[in-house]
mmCIF file of C-alpha atoms and ligand atoms in Angstrom:
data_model
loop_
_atom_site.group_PDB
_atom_site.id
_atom_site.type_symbol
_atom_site.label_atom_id
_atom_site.label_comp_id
_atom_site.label_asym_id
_atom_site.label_seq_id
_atom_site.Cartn_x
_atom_site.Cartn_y
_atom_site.Cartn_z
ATOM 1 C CA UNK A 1 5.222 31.795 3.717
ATOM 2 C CA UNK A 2 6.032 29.410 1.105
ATOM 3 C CA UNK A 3 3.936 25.868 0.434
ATOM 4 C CA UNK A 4 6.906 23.267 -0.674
ATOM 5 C CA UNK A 5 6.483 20.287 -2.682
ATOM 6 C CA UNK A 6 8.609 17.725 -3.233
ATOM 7 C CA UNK A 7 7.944 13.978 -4.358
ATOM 8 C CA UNK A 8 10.748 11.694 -6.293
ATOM 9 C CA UNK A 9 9.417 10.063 -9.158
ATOM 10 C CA UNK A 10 5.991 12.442 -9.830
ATOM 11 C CA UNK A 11 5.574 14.736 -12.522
ATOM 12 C CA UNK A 12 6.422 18.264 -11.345
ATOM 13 C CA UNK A 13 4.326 19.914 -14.199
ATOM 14 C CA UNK A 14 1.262 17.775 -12.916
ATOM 15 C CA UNK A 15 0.955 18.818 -9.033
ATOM 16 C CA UNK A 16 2.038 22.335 -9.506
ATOM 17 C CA UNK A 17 -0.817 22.638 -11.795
ATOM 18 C CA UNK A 18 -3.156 20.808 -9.749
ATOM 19 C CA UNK A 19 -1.806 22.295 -6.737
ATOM 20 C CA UNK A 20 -2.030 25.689 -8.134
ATOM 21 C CA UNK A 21 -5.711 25.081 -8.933
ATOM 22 C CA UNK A 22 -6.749 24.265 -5.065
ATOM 23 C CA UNK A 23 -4.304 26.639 -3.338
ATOM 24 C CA UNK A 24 -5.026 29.578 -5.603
ATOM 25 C CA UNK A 25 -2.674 32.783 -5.030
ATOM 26 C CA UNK A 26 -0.403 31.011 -3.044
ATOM 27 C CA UNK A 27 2.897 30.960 -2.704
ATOM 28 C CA UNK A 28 3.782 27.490 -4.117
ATOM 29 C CA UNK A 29 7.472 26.178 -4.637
ATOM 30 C CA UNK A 30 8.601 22.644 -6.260
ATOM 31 C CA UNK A 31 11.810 21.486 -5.217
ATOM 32 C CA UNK A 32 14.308 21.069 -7.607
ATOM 33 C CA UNK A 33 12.586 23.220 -9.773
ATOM 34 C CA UNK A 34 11.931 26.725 -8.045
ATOM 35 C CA UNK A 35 14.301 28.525 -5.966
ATOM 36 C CA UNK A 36 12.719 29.001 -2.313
ATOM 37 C CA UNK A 37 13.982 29.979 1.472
ATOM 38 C CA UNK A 38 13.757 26.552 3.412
ATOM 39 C CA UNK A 39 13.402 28.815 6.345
ATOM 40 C CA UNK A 40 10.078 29.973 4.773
ATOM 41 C CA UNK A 41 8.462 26.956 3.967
ATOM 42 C CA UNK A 42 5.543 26.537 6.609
ATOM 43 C CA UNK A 43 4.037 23.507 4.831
ATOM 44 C CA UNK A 44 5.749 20.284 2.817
ATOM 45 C CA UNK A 45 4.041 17.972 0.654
ATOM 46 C CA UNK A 46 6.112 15.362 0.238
ATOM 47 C CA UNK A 47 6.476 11.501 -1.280
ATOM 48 C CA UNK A 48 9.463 9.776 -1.089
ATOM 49 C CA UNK A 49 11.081 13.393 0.316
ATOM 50 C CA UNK A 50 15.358 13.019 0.016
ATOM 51 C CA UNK A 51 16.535 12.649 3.526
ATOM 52 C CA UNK A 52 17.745 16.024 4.454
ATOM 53 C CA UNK A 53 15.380 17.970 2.838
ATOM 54 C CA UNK A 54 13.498 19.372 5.689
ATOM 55 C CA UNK A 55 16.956 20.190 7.963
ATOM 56 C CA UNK A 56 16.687 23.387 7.091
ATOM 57 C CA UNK A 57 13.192 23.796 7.206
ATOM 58 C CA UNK A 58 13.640 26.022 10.778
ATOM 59 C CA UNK A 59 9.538 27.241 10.642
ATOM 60 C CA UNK A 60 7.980 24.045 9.240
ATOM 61 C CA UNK A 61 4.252 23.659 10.504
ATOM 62 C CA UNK A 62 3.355 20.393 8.700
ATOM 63 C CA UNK A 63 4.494 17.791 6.547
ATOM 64 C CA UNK A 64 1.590 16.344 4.425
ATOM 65 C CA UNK A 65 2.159 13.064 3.003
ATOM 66 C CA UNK A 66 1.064 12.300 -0.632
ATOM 67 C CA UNK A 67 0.329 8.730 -0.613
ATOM 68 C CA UNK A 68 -0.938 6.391 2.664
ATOM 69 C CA UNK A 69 2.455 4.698 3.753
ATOM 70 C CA UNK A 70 4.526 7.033 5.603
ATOM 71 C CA UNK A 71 7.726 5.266 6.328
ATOM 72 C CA UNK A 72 9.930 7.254 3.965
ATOM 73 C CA UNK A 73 8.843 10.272 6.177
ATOM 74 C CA UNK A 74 9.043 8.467 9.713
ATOM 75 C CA UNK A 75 12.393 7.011 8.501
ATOM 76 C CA UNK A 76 13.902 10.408 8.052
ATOM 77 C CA UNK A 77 16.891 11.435 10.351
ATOM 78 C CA UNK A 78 15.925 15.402 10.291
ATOM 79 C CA UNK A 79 12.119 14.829 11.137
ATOM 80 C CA UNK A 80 10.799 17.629 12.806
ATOM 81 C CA UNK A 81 8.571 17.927 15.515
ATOM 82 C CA UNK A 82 5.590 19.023 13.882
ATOM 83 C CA UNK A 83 2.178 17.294 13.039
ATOM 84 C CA UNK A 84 2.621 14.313 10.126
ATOM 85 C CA UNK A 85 -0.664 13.780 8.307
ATOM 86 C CA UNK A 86 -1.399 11.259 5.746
ATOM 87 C CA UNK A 87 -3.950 10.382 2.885
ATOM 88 C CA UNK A 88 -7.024 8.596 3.494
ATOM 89 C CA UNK A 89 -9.053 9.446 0.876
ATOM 90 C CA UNK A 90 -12.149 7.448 -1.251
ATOM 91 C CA UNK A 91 -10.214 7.659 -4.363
ATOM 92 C CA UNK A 92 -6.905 6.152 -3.088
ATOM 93 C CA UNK A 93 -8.860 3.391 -1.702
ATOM 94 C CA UNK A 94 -10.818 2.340 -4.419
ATOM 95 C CA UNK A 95 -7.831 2.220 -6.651
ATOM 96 C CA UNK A 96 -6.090 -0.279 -3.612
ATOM 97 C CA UNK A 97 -9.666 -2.036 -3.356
ATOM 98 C CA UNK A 98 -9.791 -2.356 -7.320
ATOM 99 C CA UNK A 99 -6.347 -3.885 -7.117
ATOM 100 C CA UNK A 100 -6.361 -6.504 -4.303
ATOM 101 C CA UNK A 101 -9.772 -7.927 -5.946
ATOM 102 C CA UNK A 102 -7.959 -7.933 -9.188
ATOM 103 C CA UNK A 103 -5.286 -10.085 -7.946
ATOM 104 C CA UNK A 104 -7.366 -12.367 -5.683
ATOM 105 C CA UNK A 105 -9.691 -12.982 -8.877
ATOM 106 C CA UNK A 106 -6.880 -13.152 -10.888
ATOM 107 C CA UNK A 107 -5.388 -16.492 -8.702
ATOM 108 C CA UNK A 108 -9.397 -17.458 -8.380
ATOM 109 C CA UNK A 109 -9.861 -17.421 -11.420
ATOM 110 C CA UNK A 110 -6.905 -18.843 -12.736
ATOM 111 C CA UNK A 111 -5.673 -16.328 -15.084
ATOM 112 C CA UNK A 112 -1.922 -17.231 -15.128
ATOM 113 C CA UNK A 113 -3.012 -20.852 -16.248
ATOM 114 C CA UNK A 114 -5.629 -19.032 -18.865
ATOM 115 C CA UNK A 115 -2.991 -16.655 -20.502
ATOM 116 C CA UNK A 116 -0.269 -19.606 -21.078
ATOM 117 C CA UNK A 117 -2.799 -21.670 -22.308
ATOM 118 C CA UNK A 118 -3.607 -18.755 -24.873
ATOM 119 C CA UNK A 119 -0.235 -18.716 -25.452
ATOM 120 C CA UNK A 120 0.033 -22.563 -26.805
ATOM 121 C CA UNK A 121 -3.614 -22.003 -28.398
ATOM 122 C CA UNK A 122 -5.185 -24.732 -26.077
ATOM 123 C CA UNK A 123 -8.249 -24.815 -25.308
ATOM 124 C CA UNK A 124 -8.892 -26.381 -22.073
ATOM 125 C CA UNK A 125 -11.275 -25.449 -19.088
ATOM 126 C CA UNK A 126 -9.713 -24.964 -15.656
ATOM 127 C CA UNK A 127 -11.638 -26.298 -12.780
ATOM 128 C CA UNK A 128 -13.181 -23.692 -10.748
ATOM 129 C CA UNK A 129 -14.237 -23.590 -7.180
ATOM 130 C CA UNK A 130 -16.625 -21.037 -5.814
ATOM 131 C CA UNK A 131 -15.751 -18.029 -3.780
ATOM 132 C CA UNK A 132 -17.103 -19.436 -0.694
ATOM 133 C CA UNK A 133 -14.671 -22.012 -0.826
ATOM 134 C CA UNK A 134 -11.419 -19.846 -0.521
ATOM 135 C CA UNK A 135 -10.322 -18.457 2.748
ATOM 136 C CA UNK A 136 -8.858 -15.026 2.414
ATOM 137 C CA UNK A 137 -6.707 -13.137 4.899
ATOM 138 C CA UNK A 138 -6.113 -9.461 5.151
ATOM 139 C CA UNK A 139 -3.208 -8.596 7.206
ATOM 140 C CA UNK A 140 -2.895 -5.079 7.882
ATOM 141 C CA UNK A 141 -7.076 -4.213 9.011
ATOM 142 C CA UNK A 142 -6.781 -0.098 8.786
ATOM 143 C CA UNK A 143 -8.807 1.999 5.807
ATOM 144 C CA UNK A 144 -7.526 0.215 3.120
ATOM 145 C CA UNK A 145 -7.661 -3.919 4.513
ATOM 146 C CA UNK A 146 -11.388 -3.159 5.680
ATOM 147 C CA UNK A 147 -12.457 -1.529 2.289
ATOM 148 C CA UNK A 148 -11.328 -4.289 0.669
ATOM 149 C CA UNK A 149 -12.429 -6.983 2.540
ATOM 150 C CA UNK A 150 -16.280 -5.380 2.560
ATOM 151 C CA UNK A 151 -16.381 -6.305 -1.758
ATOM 152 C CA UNK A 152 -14.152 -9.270 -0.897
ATOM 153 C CA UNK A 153 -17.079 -10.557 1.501
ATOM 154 C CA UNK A 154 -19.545 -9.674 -1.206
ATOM 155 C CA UNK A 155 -18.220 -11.598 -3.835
ATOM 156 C CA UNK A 156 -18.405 -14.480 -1.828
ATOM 157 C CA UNK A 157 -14.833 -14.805 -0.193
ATOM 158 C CA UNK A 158 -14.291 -15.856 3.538
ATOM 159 C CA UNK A 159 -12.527 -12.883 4.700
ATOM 160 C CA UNK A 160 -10.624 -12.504 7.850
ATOM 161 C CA UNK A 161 -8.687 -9.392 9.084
ATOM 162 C CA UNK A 162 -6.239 -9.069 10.982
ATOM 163 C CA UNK A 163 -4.667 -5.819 12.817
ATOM 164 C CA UNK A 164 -2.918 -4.728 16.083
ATOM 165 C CA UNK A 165 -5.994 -3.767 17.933
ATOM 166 C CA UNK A 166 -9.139 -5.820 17.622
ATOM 167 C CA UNK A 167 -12.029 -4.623 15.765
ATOM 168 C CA UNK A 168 -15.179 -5.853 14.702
ATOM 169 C CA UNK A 169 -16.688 -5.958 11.388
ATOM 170 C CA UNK A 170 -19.979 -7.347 10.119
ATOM 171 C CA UNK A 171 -19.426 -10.548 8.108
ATOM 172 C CA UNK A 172 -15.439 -10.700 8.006
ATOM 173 C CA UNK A 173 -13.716 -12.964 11.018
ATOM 174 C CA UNK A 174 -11.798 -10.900 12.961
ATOM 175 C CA UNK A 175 -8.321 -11.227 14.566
ATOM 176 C CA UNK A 176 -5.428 -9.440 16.038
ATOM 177 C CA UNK A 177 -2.255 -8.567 18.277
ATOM 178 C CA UNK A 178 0.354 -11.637 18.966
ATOM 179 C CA UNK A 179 -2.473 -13.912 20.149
ATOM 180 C CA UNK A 180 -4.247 -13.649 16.515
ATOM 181 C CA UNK A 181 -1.868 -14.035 14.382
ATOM 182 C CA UNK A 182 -1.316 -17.944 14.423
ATOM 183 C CA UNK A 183 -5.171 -18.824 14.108
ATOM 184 C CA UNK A 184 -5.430 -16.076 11.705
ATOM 185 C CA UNK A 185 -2.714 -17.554 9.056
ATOM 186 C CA UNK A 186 -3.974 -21.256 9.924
ATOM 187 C CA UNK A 187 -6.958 -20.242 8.108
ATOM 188 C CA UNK A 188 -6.153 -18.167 5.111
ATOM 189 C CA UNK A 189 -5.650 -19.496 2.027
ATOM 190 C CA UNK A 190 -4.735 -15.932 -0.342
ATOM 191 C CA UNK A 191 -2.674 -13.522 2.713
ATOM 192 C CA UNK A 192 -3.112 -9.932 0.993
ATOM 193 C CA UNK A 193 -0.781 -7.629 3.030
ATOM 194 C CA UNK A 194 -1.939 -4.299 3.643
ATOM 195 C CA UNK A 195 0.514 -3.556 6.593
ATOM 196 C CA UNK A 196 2.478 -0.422 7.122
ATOM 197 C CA UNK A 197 5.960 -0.322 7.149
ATOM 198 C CA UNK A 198 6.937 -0.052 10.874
ATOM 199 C CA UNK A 199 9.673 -1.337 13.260
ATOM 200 C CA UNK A 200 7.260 -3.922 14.326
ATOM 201 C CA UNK A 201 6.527 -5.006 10.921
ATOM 202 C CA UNK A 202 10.099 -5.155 9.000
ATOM 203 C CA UNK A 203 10.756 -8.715 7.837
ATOM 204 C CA UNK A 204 7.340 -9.654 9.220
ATOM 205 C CA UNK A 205 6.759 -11.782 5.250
ATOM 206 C CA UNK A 206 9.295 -14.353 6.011
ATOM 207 C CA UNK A 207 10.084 -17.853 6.082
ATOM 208 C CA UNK A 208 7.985 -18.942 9.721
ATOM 209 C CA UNK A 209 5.038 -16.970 8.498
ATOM 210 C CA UNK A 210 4.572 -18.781 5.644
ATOM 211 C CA UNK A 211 4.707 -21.918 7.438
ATOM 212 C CA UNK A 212 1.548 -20.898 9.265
ATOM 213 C CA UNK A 213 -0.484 -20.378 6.616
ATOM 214 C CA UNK A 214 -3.582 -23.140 5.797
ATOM 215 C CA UNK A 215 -2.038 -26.416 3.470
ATOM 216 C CA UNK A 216 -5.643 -27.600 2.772
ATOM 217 C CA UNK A 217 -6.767 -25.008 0.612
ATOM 218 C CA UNK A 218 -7.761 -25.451 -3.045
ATOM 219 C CA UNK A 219 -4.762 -23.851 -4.213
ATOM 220 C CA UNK A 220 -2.587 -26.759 -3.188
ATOM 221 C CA UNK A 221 -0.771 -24.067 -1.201
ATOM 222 C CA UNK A 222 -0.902 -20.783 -0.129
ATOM 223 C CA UNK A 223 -0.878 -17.501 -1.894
ATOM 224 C CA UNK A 224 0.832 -14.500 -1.026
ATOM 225 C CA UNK A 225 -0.044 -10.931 -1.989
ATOM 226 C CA UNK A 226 1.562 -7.999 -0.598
ATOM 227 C CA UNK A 227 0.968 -4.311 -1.692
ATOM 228 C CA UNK A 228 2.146 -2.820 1.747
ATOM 229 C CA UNK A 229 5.912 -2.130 1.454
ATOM 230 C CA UNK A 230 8.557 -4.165 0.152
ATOM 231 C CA UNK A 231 10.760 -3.915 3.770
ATOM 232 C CA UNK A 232 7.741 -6.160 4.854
ATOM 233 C CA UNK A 233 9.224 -8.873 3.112
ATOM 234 C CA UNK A 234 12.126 -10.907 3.105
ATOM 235 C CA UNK A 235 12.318 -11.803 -0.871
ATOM 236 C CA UNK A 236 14.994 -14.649 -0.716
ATOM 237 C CA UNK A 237 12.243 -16.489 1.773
ATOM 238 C CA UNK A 238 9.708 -15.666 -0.691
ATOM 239 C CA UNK A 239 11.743 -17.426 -3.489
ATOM 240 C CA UNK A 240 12.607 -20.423 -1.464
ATOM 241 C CA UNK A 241 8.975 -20.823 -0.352
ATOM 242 C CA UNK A 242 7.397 -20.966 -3.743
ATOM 243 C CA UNK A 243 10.466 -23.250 -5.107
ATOM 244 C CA UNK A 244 9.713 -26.006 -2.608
ATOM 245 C CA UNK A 245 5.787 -25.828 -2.553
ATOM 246 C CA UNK A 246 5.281 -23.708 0.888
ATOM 247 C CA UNK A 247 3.943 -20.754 -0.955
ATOM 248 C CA UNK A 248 1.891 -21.937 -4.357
ATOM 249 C CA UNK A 249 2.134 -18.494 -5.579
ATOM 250 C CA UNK A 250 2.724 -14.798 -5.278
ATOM 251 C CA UNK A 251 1.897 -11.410 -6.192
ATOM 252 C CA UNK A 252 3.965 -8.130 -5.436
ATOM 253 C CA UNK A 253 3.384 -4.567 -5.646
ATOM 254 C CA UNK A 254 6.210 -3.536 -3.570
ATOM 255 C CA UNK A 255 9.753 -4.412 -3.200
ATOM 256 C CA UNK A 256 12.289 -3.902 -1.181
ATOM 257 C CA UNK A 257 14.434 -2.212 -3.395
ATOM 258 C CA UNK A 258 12.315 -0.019 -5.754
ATOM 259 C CA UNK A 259 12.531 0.548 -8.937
ATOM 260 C CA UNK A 260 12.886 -3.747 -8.792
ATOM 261 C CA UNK A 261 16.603 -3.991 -10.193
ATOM 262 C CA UNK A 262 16.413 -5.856 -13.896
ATOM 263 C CA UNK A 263 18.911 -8.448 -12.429
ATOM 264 C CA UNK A 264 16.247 -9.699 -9.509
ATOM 265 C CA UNK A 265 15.548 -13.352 -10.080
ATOM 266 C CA UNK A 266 11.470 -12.297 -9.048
ATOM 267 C CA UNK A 267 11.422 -11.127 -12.289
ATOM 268 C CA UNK A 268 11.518 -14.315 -14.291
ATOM 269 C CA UNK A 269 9.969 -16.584 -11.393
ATOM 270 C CA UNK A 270 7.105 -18.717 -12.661
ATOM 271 C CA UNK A 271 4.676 -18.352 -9.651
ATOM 272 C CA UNK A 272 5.545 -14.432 -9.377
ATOM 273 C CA UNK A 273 3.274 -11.896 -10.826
ATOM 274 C CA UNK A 274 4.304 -8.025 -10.726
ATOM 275 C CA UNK A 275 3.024 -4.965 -10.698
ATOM 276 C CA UNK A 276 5.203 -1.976 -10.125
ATOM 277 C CA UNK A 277 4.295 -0.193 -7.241
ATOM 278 C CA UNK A 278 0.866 1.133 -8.776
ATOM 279 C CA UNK A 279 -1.967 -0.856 -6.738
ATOM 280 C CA UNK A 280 -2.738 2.566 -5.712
ATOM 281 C CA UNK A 281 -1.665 5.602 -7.114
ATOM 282 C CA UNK A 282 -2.115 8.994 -5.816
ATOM 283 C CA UNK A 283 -3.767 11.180 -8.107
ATOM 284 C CA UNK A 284 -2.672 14.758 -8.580
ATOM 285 C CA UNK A 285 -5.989 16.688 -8.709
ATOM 286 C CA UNK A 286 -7.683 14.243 -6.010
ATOM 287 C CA UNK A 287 -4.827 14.571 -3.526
ATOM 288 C CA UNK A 288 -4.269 18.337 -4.382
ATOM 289 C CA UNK A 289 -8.126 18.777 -3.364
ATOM 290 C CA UNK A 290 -7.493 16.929 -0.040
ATOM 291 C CA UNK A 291 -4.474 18.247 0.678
ATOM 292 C CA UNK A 292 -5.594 21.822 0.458
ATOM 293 C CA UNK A 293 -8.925 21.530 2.618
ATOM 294 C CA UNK A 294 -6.158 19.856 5.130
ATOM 295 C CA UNK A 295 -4.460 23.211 5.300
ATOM 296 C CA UNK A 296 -7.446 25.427 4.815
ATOM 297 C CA UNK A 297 -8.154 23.375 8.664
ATOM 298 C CA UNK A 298 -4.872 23.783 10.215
ATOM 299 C CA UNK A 299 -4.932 27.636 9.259
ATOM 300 C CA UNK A 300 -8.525 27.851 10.946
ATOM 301 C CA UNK A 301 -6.745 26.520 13.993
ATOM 302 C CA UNK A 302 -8.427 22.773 12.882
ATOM 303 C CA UNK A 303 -5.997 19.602 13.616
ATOM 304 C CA UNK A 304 -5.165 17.810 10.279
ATOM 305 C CA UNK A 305 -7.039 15.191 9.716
ATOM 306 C CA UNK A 306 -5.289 11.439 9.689
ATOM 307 C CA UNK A 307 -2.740 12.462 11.863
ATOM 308 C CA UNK A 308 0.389 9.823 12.084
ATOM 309 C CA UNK A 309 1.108 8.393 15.305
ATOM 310 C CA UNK A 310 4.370 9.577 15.546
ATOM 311 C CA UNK A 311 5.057 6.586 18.652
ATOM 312 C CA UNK A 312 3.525 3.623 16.884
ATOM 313 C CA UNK A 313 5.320 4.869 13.156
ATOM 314 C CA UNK A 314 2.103 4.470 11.262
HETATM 315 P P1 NDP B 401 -3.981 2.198 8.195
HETATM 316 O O1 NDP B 401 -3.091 2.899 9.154
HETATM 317 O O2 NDP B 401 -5.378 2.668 8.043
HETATM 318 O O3 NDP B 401 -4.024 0.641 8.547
HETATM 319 C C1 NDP B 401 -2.900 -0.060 8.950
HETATM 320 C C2 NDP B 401 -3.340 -1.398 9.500
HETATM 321 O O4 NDP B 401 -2.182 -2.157 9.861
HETATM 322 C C3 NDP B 401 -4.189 -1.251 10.767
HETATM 323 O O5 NDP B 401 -5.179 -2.230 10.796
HETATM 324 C C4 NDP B 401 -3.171 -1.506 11.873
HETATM 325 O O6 NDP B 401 -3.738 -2.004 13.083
HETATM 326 C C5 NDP B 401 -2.314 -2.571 11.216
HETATM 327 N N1 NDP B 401 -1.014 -2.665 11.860
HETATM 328 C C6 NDP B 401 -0.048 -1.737 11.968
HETATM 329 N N2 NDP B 401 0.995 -2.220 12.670
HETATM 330 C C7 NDP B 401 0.667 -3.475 13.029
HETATM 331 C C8 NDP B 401 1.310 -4.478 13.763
HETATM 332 N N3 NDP B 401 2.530 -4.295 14.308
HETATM 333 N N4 NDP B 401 0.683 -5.661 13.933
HETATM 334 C C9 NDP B 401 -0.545 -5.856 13.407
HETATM 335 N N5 NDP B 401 -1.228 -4.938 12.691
HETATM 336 C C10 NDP B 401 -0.618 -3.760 12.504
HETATM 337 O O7 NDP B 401 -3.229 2.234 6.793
HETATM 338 P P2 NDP B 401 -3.869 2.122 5.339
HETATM 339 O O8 NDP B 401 -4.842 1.013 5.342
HETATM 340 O O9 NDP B 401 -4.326 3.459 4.880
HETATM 341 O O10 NDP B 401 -2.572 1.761 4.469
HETATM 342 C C11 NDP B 401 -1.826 0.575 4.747
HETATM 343 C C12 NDP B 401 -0.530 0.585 3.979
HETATM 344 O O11 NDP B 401 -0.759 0.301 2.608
HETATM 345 C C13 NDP B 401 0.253 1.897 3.933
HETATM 346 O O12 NDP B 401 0.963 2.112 5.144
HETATM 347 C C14 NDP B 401 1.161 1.697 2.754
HETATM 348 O O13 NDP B 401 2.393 1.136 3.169
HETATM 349 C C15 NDP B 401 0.389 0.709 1.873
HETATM 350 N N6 NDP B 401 -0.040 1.335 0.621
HETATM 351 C C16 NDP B 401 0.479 0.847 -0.555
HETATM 352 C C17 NDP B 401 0.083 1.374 -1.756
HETATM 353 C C18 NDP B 401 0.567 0.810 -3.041
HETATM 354 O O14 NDP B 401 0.311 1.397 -4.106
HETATM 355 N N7 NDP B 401 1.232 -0.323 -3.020
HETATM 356 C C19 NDP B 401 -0.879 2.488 -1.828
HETATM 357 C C20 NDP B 401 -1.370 2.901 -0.544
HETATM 358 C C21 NDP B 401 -0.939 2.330 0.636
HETATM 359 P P3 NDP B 401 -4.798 -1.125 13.905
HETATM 360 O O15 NDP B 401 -6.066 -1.141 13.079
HETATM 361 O O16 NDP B 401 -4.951 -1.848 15.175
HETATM 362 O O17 NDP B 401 -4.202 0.262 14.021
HETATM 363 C C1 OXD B 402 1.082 4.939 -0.753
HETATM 364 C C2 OXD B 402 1.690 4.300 -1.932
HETATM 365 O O1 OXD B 402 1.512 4.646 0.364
HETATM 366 O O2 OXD B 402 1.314 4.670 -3.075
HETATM 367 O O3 OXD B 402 0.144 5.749 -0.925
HETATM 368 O O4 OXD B 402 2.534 3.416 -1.791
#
């Protein structure tokens, strides 16, 4: 019974080790670098998988997802009918929480305007406004939004949530569904997007939303962060947006092609910061860890844990 892993764009030499180290005397293939049976493989651990790779995969028992987004997996023609689980995991969230309160800061605290000014030698002092006065919204509510909106809250922020169910949580406003989603933009003033990418949620970043979000902010204008998935956002919207004063700024993890092509004008734009798809990476050893008490569970006849809803794609 063979343990596959495959992920596009990791270092092979880095998980098999790792792996190796949590799944002791197993038998442990790495696509594209060991020869294996497909009809063998029982488990796959997979990021960013090829489509087609589990066709033949006649006897697969799980798929385990590296990272937290599943919609390369969900997206997959040849996805079998066998339990999907996912990474929640401290680690992974502190790296996402570490990275949305960088960027927030980074707009609070004018940074951009800081670093040019370096850049000319001048020496002049931004005004600042305090925490309390900025109205952050963080849309897409799961382990990730809340996490981030607890040290968020506690550095002062107003932070609202929003999400597809309602939920409640202490000091952060809460909205969500349909019904939410108008008063919830109306009031933000930095939209971080934690979303998954789902049917319901393709395109969702787009021209109308924007329109929605608060005016009177200190900003000038609305900010937009997204480190969800780049098929949440429509990025010739985003570009018209900040060139005509609807969006004041933006920051993006995620693209919707990926690695961002050299020729994309979001690149050079002056209100667009980038990061490349590394808010929150998965760490080998960390995810190795998790991943193998997940199958230590299913083999004691234990349901994964953080199982994807295969129905609602997330
Ligand atoms: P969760 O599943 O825990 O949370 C998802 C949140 O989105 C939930 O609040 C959910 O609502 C909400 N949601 C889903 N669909 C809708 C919808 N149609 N309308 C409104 N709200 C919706 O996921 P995580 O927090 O763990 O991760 C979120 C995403 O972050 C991942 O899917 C991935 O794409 C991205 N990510 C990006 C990384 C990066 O490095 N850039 C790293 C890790 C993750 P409800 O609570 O009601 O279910
Ligand atoms: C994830 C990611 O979903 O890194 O974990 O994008």
């Amino acid at each position: 019974m063979t343990i596959l892993f495959c992920a596009t764009g990791w270092s092979n030499e880095l998980w098999s080790d790792a792996l190796a180290r949590y799944l002791p005397g197993r038998d442990i293939s790495i696509h594209g670098r060991d020869a294996y049976d497909p009809a063998s493989v029982r488990h796959a651990l997979v990021w960013r998988q090829p489509h087609g790779l589990f066709r033949p995969m006649t006897h697969l028992e799980h798929v385990f997802v590296l990272g937290a987004g599943v919609d390369k997996v969900m997206s997959d023609p040849d996805l079998p009918p066998c339990p999907i689980a996912r990474v929640v995991d401290p680690d992974l969230t502190m790296r996402m929480t570490e990275w949305v309160t960088l960027q927030v800061l980074a707009h609070h605290r004018r940074f951009r305007t800081h670093l040019a000014q370096q850049a000319e030698r001048r020496w002049h002092q931004a005004q600042q406004w305090p925490a309390s006065a900025v109205r952050v919204g963080i849309m897409g509510f799961g382990h990730l939004g809340r996490d981030a909106a607890e040290v968020l809250a506690r550095l002062g922020f107003r932070v609202a949530g929003w999400s597809r169910t309602a939920h409640s949580v202490p000091g952060v406003e809460t909205f969500s569904g349909a019904a939410g989603l108008a008063p919830f933009l109306a009031r933000t003033d930095i939209l971080v997007v934690l979303l998954p990418l789902t049917p319901d949620t393709t395109g969702v970043l787009d021209r109308d939303l924007f329109v929605g979000l608060a005016r009177d902010g200190v900003f000038g204008g609305p900010i937009l962060i997204n480190a969800g998935r780049g098929g949440l956002q429509v990025e010739g919207d985003i570009i018209a947006a900040l060139d005509d004063g609807t969006l004041a700024a933006a920051t993006l993890d995620v693209f919707e092609t990926e690695p961002l092509p050299a020729s994309s004008p979001l690149w050079a734009h002056p209100k667009i910061t980038i990061t490349p798809h590394n808010a929150a990476d998965s760490d080998a050893d960390t995810i190795s860890r998790l991943v193998a008490r997940q199958i230590e569970r299913v083999e004691a006849g234990l349901p994964a844990d953080h199982l994807v809803d295969r129905t609602l794609g997330y």
